Short mmCIF file of C-alpha atoms in Angstrom, two decimals:
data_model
loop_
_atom_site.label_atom_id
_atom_site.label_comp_id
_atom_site.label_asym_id
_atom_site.label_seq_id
_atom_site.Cartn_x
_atom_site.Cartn_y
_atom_site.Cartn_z
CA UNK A 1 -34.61 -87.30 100.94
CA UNK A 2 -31.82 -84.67 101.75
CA UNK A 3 -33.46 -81.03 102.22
CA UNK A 4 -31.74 -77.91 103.31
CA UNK A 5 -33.93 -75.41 104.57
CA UNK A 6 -33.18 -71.85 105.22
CA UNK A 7 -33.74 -71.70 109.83
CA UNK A 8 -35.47 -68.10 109.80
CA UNK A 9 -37.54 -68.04 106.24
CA UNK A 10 -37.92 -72.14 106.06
CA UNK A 11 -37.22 -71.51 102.25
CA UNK A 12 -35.75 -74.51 100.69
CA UNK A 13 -32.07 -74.52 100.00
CA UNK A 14 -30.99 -77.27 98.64
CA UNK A 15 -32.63 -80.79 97.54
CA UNK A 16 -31.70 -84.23 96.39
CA UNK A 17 -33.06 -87.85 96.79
CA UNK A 18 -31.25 -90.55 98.31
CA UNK A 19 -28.87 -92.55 95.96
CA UNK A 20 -29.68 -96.55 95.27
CA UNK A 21 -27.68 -98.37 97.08
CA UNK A 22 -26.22 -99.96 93.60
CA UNK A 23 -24.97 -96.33 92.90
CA UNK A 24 -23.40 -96.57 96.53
CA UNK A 25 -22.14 -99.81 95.69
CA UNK A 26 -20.16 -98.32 92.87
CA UNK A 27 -18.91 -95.50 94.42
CA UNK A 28 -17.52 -97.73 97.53
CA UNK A 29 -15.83 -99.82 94.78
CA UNK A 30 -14.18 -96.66 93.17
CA UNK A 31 -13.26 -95.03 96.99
CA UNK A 32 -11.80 -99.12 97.74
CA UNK A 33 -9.39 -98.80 94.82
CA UNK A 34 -8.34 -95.12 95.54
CA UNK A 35 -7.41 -96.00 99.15
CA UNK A 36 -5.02 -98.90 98.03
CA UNK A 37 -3.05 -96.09 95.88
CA UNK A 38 -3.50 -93.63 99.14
CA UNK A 39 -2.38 -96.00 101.37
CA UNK A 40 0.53 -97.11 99.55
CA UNK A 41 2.01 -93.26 99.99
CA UNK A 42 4.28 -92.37 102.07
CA UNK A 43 2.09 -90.54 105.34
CA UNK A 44 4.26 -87.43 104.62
CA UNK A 45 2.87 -87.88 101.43
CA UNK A 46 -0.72 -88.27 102.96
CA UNK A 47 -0.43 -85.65 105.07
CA UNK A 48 0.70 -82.82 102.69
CA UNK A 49 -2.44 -83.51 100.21
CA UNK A 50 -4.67 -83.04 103.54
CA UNK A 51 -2.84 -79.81 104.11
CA UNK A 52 -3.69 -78.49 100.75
CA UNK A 53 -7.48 -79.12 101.01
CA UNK A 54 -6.93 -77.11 104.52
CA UNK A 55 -5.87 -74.72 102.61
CA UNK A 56 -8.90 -74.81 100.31
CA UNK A 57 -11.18 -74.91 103.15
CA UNK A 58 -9.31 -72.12 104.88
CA UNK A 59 -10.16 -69.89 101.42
CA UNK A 60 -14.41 -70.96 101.69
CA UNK A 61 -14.30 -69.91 105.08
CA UNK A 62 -16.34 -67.02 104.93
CA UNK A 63 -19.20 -68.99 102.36
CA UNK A 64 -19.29 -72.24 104.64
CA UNK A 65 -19.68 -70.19 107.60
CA UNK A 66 -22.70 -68.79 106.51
CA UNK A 67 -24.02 -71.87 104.77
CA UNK A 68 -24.12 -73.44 108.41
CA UNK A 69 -25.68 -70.37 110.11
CA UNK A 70 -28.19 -70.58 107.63
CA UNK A 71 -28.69 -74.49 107.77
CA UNK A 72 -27.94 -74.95 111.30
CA UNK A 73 -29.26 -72.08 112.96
CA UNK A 74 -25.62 -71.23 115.23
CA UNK A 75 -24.70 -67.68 115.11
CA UNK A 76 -22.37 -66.63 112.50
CA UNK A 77 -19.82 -65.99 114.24
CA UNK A 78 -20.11 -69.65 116.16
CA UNK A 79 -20.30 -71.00 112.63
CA UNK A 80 -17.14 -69.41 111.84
CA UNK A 81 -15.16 -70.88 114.71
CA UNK A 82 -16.23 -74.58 114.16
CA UNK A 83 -14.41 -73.32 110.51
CA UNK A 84 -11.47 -72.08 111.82
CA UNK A 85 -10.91 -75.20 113.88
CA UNK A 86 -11.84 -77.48 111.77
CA UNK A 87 -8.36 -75.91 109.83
CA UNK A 88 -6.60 -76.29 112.70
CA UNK A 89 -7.71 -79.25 112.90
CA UNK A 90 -6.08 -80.37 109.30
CA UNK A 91 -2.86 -78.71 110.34
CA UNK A 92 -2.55 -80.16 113.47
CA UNK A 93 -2.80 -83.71 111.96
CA UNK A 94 -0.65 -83.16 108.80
CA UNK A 95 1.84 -81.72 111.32
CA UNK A 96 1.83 -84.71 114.15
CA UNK A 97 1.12 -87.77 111.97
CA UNK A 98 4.32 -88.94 110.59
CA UNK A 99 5.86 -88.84 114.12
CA UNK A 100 2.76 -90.74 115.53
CA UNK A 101 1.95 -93.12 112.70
CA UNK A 102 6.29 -93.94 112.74
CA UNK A 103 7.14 -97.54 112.87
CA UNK A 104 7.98 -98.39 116.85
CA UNK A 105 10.74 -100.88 117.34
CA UNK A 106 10.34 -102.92 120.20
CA UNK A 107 13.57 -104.95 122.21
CA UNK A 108 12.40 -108.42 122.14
CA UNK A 109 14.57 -111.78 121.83
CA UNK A 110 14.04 -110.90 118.24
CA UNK A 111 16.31 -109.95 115.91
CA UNK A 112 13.97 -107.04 114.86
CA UNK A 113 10.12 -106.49 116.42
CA UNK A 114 8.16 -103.71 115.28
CA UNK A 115 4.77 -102.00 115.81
CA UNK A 116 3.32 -100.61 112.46
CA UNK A 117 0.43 -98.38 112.55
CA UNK A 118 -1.73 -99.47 109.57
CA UNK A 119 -5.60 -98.54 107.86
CA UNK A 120 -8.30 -100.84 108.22
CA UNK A 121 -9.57 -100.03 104.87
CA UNK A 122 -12.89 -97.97 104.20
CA UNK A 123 -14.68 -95.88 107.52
CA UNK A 124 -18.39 -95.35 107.14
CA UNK A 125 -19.56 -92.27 109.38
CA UNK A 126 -23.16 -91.43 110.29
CA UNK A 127 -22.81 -87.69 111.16
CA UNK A 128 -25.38 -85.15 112.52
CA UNK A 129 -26.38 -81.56 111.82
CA UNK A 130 -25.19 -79.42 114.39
CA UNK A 131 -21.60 -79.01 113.07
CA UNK A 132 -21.76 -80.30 109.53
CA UNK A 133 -18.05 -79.27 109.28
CA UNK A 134 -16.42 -79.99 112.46
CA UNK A 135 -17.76 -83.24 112.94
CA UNK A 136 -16.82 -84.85 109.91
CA UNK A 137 -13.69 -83.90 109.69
CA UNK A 138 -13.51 -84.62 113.54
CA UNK A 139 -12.97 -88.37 112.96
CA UNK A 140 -11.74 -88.33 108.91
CA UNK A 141 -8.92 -86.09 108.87
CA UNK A 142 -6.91 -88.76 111.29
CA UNK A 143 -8.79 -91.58 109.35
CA UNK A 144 -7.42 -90.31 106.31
CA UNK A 145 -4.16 -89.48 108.08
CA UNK A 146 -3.77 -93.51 108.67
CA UNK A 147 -4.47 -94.22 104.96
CA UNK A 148 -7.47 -94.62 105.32
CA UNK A 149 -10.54 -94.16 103.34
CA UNK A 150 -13.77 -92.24 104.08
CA UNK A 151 -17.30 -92.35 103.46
CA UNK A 152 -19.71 -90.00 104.98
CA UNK A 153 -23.68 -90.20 104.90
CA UNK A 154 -24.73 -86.66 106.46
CA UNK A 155 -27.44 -85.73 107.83
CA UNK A 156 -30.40 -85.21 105.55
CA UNK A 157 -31.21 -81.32 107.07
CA UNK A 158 -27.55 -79.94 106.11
CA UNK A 159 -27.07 -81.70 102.72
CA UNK A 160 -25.96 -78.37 101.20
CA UNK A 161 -23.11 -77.50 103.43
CA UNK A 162 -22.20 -80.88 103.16
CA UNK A 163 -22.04 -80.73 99.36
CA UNK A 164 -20.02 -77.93 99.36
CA UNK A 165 -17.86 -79.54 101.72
CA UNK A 166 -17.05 -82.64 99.63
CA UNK A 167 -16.66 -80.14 96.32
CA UNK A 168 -13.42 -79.15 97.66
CA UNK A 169 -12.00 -82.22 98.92
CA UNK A 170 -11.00 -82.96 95.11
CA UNK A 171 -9.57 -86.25 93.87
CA UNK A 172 -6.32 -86.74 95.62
CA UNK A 173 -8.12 -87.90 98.74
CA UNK A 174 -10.30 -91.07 98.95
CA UNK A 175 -13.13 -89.23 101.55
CA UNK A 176 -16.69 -89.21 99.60
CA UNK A 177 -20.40 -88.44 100.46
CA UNK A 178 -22.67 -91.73 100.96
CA UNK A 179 -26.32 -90.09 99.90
CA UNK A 180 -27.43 -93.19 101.45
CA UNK A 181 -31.26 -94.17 102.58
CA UNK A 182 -31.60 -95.00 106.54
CA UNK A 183 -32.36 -98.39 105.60
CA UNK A 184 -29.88 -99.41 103.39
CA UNK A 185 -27.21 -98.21 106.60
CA UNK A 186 -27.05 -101.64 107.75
CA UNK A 187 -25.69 -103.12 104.17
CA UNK A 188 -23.82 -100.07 104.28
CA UNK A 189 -21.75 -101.38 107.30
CA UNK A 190 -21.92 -104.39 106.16
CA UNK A 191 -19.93 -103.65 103.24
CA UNK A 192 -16.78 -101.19 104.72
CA UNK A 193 -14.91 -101.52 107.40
CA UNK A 194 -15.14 -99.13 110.24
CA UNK A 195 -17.86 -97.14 111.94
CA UNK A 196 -17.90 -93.67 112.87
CA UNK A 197 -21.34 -92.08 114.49
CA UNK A 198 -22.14 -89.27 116.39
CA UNK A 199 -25.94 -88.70 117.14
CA UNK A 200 -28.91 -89.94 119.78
CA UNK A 201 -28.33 -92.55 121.99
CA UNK A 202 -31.28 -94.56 120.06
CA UNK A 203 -29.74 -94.60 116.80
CA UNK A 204 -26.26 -95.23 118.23
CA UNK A 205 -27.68 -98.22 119.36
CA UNK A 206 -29.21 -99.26 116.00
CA UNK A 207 -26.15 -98.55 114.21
CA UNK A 208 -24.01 -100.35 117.38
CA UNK A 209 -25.60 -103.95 116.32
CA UNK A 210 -25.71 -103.74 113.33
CA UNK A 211 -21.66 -103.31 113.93
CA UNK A 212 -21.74 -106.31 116.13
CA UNK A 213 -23.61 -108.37 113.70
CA UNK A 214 -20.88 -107.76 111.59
CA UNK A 215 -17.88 -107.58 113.72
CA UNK A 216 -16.60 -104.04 112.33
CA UNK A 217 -14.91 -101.22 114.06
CA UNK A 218 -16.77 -98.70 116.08
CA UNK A 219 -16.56 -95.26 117.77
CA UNK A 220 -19.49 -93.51 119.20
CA UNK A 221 -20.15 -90.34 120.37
CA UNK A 222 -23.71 -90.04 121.69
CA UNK A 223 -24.16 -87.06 123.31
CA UNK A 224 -24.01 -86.00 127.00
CA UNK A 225 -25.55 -84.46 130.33
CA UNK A 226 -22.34 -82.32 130.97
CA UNK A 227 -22.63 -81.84 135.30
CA UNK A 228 -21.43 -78.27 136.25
CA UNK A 229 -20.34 -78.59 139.61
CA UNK A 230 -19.93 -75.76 142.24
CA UNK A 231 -18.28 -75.55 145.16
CA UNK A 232 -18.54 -73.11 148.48
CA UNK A 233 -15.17 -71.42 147.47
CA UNK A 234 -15.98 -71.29 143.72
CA UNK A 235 -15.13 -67.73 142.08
CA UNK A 236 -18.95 -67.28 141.84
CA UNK A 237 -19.15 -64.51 138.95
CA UNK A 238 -16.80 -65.71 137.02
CA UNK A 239 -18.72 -69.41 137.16
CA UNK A 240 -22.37 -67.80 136.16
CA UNK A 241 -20.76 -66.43 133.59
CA UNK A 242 -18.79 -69.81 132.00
CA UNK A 243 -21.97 -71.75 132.77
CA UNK A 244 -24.41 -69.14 130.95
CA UNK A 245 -21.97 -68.93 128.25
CA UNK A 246 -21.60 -72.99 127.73
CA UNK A 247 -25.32 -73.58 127.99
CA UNK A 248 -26.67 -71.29 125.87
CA UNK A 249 -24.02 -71.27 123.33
CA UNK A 250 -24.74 -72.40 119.54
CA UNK A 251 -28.34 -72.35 120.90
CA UNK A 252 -27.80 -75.37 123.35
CA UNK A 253 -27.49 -77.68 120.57
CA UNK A 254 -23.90 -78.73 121.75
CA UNK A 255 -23.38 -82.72 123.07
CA UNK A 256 -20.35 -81.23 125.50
CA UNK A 257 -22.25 -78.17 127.09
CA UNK A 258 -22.90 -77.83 130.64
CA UNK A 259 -26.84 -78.88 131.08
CA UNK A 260 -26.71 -79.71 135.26
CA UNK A 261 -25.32 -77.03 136.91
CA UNK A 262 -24.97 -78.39 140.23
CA UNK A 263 -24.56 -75.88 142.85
CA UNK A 264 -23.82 -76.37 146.83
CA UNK A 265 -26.57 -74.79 149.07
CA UNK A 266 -24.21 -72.89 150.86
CA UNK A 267 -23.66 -70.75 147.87
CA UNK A 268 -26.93 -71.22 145.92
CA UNK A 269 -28.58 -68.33 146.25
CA UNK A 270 -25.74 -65.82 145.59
CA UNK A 271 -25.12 -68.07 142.00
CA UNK A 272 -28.74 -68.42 140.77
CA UNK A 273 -28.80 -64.64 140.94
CA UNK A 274 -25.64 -63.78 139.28
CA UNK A 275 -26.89 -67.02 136.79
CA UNK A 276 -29.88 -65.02 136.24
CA UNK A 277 -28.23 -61.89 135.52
CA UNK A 278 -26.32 -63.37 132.95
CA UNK A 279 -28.77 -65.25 131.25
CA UNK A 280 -30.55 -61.62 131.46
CA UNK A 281 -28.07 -60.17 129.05
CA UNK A 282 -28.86 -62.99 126.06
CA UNK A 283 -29.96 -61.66 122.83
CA UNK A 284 -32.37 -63.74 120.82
CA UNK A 285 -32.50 -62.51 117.23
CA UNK A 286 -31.44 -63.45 113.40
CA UNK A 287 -28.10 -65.19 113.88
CA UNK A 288 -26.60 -63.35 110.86
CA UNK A 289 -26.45 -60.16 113.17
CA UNK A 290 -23.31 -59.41 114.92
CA UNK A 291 -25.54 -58.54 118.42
CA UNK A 292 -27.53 -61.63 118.42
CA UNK A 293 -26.27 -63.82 121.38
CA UNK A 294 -29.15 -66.59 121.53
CA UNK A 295 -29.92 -68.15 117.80
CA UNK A 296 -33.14 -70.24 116.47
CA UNK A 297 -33.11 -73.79 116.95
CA UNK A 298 -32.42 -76.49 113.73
CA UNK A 299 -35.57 -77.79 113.28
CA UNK A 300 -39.56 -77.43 114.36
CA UNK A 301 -39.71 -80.94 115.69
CA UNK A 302 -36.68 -80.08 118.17
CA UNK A 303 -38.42 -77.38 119.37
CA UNK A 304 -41.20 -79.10 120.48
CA UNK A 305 -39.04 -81.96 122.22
CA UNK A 306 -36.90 -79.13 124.29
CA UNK A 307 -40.38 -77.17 125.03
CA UNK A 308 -42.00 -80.67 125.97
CA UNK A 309 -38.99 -81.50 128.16
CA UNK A 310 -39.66 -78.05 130.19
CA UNK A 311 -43.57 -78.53 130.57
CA UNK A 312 -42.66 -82.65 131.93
CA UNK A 313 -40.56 -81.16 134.63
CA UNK A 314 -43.19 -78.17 135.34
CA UNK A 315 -46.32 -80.78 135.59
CA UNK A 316 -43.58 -82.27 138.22
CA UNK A 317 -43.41 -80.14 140.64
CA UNK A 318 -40.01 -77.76 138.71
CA UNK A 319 -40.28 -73.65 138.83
CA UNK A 320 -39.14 -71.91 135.55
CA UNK A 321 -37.09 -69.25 136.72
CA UNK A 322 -36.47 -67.70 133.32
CA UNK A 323 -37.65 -68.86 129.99
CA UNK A 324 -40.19 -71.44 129.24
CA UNK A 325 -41.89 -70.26 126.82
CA UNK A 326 -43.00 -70.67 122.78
CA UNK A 327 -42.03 -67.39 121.46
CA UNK A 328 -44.50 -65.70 118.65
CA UNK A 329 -42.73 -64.86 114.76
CA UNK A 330 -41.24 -66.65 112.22
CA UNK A 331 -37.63 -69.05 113.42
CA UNK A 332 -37.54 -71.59 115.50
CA UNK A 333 -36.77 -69.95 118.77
CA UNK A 334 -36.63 -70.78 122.42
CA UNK A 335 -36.06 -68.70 124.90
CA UNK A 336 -33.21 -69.15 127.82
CA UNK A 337 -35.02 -70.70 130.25
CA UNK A 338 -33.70 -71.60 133.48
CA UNK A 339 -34.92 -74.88 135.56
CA UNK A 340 -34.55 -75.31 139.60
CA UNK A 341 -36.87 -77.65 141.85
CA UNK A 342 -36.22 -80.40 139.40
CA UNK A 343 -36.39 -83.80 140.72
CA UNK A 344 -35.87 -87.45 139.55
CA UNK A 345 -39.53 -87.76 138.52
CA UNK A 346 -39.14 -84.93 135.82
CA UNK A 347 -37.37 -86.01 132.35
CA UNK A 348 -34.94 -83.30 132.25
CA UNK A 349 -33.17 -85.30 135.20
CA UNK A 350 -32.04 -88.03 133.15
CA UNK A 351 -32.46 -87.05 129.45
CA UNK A 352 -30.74 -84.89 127.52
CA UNK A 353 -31.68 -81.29 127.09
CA UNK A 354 -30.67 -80.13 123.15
CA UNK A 355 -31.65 -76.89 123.52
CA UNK A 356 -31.37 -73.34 125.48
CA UNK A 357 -32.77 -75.04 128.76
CA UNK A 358 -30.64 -74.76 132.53
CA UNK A 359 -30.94 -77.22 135.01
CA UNK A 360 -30.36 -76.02 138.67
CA UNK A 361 -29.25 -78.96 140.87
CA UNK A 362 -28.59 -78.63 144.75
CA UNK A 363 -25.71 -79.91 146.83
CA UNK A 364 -25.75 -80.40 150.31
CA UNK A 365 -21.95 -80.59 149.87
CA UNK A 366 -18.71 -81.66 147.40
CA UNK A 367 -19.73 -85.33 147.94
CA UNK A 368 -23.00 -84.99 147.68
CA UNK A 369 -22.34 -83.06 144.01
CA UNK A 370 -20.61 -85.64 143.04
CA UNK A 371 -23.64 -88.14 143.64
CA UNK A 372 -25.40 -85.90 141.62
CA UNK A 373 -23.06 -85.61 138.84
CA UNK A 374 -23.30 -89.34 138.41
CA UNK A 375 -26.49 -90.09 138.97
CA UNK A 376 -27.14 -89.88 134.76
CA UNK A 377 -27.14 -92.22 131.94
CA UNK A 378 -24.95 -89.81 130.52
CA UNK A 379 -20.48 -89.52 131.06
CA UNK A 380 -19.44 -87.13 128.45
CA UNK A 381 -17.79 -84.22 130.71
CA UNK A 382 -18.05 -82.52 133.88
CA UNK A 383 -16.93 -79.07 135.36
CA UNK A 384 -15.82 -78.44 139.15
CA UNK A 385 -15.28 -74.74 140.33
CA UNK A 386 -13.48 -74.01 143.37
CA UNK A 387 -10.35 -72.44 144.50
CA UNK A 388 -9.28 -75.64 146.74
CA UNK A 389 -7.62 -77.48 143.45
CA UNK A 390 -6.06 -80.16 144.82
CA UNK A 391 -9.60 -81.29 146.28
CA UNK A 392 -10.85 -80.61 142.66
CA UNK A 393 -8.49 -83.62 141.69
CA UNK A 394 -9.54 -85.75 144.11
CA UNK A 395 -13.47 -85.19 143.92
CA UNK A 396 -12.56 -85.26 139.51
CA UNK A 397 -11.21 -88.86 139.79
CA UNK A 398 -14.67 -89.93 140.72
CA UNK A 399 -16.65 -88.38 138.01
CA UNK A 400 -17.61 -91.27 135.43
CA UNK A 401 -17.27 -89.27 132.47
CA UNK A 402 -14.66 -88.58 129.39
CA UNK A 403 -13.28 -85.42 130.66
CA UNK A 404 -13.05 -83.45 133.64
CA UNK A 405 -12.44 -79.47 133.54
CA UNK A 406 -11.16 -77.37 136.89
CA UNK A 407 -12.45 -73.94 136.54
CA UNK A 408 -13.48 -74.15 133.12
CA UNK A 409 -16.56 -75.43 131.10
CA UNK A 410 -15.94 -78.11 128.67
CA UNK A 411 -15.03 -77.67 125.87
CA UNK A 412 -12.60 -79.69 122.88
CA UNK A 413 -8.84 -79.71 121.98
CA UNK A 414 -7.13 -80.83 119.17
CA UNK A 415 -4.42 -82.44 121.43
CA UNK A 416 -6.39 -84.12 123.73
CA UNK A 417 -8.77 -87.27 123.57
CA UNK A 418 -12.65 -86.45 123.44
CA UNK A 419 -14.89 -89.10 124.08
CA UNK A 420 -17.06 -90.45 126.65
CA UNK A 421 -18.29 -93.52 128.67
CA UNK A 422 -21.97 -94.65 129.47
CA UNK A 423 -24.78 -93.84 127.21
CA UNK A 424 -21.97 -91.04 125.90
CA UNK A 425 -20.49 -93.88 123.68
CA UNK A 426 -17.29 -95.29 123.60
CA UNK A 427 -13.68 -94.74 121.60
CA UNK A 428 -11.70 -91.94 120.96
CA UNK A 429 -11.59 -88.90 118.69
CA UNK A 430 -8.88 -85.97 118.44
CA UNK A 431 -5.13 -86.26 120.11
CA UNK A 432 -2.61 -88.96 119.45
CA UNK A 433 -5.57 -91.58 121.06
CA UNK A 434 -8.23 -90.78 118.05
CA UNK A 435 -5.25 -91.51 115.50
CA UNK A 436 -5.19 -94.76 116.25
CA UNK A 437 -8.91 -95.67 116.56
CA UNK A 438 -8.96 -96.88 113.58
CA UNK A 439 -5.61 -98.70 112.80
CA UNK A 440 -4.51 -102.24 112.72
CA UNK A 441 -1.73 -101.97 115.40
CA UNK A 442 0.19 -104.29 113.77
CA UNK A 443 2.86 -106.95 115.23
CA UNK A 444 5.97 -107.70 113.86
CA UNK A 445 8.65 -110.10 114.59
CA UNK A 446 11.69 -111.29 112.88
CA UNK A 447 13.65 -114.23 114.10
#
């Protein structure tokens, strides 16, 4: 069953049950003949047809925006800025992809050797709620770019955004919804020819073998335990402030936010307070309203699992320095809370944290950071703060994760790969690198 509920009123938004797979069946045959046609078109071609449904998209703005503060829970004006890039996003693509996707000629004994950059025929995704928008088009829009075809089962909480969504893609582009059951997922893959997930570590698994089993395609991005590293020199205000504003932003329910802010001794006292302060100034209220800083969480259930995380680490031996708390009235709310004391024995140590929840790590020093940083089943991203950059380098190049930011929390950009390694998945997505995920890089030589 997909059902929509409204996050503050838990009125029901939208409805509908999950298709048989023999309706799926069809559809995939309809999408498989489509993405001959689209293939066969030049990628200029390809390319200006996604800039026109950017250009659609661009126009809903305003109503998808609020459909996904409604569904999700994000404040509005977070919802509207996974919108606005997600239009970038299309732009960006339709701009760069003829010059990336370009035949390469190779000097070989040959009298002509080429590398040609072509589909691999149908991509199934598995997507998640927290940005219904941005993470779809996140890996289709450079599928699609490639001549490729798309086929997206959502998530079941944000089936009306996702509706809406797909009613302005229009016919020109082989990219469909899959109202698929969970267990028909595995025939599902089966059947296509790529996978595409982002979600829990336990389901990427799931979905992982049942790729193997059938030898298709995959890219997974499972979420992380982003390490927020700081240093003795670090600008200390100006790090509370990034680190307060990438945990607690879109309610903590954000894979690349920093969740282990790992601070060196020398320095920790002077940063908890100015974390404090900051976390101090968070507004928790209906995320329609301009003012509201700190928004509901998606579901009841997720609640539970963030306030169940905080208690674990309490009942071992952590102090809740802010936060911790089920707050009274209608929403699914959490407070910011703020962790420090936490050791290996509590859950918040290892797991992740999808929610408003801080954890304070010390440092004896950079190295011993670093330790820290790794020491997680997680390798999405990491931030170091200090003023010493060229140590930043050096002390970045042994972070096992996906991305490394100097001065800055993580974050995304269009032009550069995001991705992770460890129990954050593997492959590509965004830049030149997620283009050609899910190509045949194709050989060929002509005597």
């Amino acid at each position: 069953m997909f059902r929509s509920e409204h996050v503050i009123t838990q009125e029901v938004l939208f409805e509908r049950a999950a298709d048989s797979y023999a309706a799926f069946a069809q559809n995939l045959a309809n999408l498989k003949a489509r993405q001959q046609i689209f293939a066969a078109l030049p990628v200029t071609k390809r390319a200006a047809l996604l800039s026109e449904f950017g250009s659609r998209l661009k126009v809903k703005r305003a109503e998808l925006a609020r459909m996904v503060c409604e569904e999700v829970g994000r404040c509005l004006r977070e919802c509207e800025a996974e919108l606005d890039k997600s239009v970038e996003l299309i732009h960006y693509y339709s701009h760069l992809s003829p010059e990336l996707l370009a035949y390469k000629t190779i000097a070989t004994q040959a009298s002509l050797s080429q590398v040609r950059f072509e589909p691999l025929g149908i991509v199934l995704a598995v997507m998640p709620w927290n940005y219904p928008v941005w993470q779809i088009l996140r890996f289709a829009v450079s599928a699609l770019c490639a001549g490729n075809g798309c086929v997206v089962k959502p998530a079941p909480s944000v089936a009306r955004v996702t509706a809406a969504l797909f009613d302005l893609v229009g016919d020109d582009l082989p990219f469909i919804p899959a109202w698929l059951a969970h267990e028909d997922l595995e025939k599902a893959i089966a059947d296509t020819d790529a996978l595409a997930f982002t979600g829990s570590v336990e389901t990427g698994r799931i979905l992982a073998g049942y790729a193997g089993r059938h030898l298709k395609k995959t890219v997974l991005e499972l979420g992380g335990s982003n390490a927020f590293i700081v240093l003795p020199d670090a600008d200390l205000e100006q790090a509370a402030k990034d680190a307060c504003y990438s945990r607690f932003r879109d309610a903590g329910q954000s894979c690349n936010a920093a969740k282990r802010i790992i601070v060196t001794e020398a320095v920790a006292d002077e940063f908890i307070q100015l974390f404090l302060k900051e976390t101090a100034y968070l507004k928790m209220d209906n995320p329609m309203l301009s003012e509201t800083t700190l928004a509901p969480l998606h579901r009841e259930d997720l609640r539970a699992q963030v306030h169940g995380q905080v208690l674990d680490a309490v009942n071992n031996g952590a102090k809740v320095l802010y936060g911790g708390f089920l707050p009274e009235g209608t929403g699914w709310f959490y407070p910011a809370t703020v962790l420090a004391d936490v050791t290996p024995d509590c859950r918040v140590y290892h797991e992740e944290v999808f929610g408003p929840v801080a954890v304070l790590l010390l440092a004896r020093d950079a190295e011993d950071a670093v330790d820290l940083a790794n020491d997680n089943p997680f390798g999405l991203g990491a931030s170091i703060y200090t003023q010493d950059e060229e140590t930043a380098w050096q002390y970045a190049q042994k972070l096992q994760t996906g991305a490394v930011y100097i001065n800055r929390h993580t974050s995304s950009d269009l032009r550069l790969p995001f991705g992770g390694v460890k129990a954050s998945g593997f492959g590509r997505e965004l830049s030149e690198f997620g283009l050609y995920e899910f190509v045949n890089i194709k050989t060929y030589w002509q005597k």
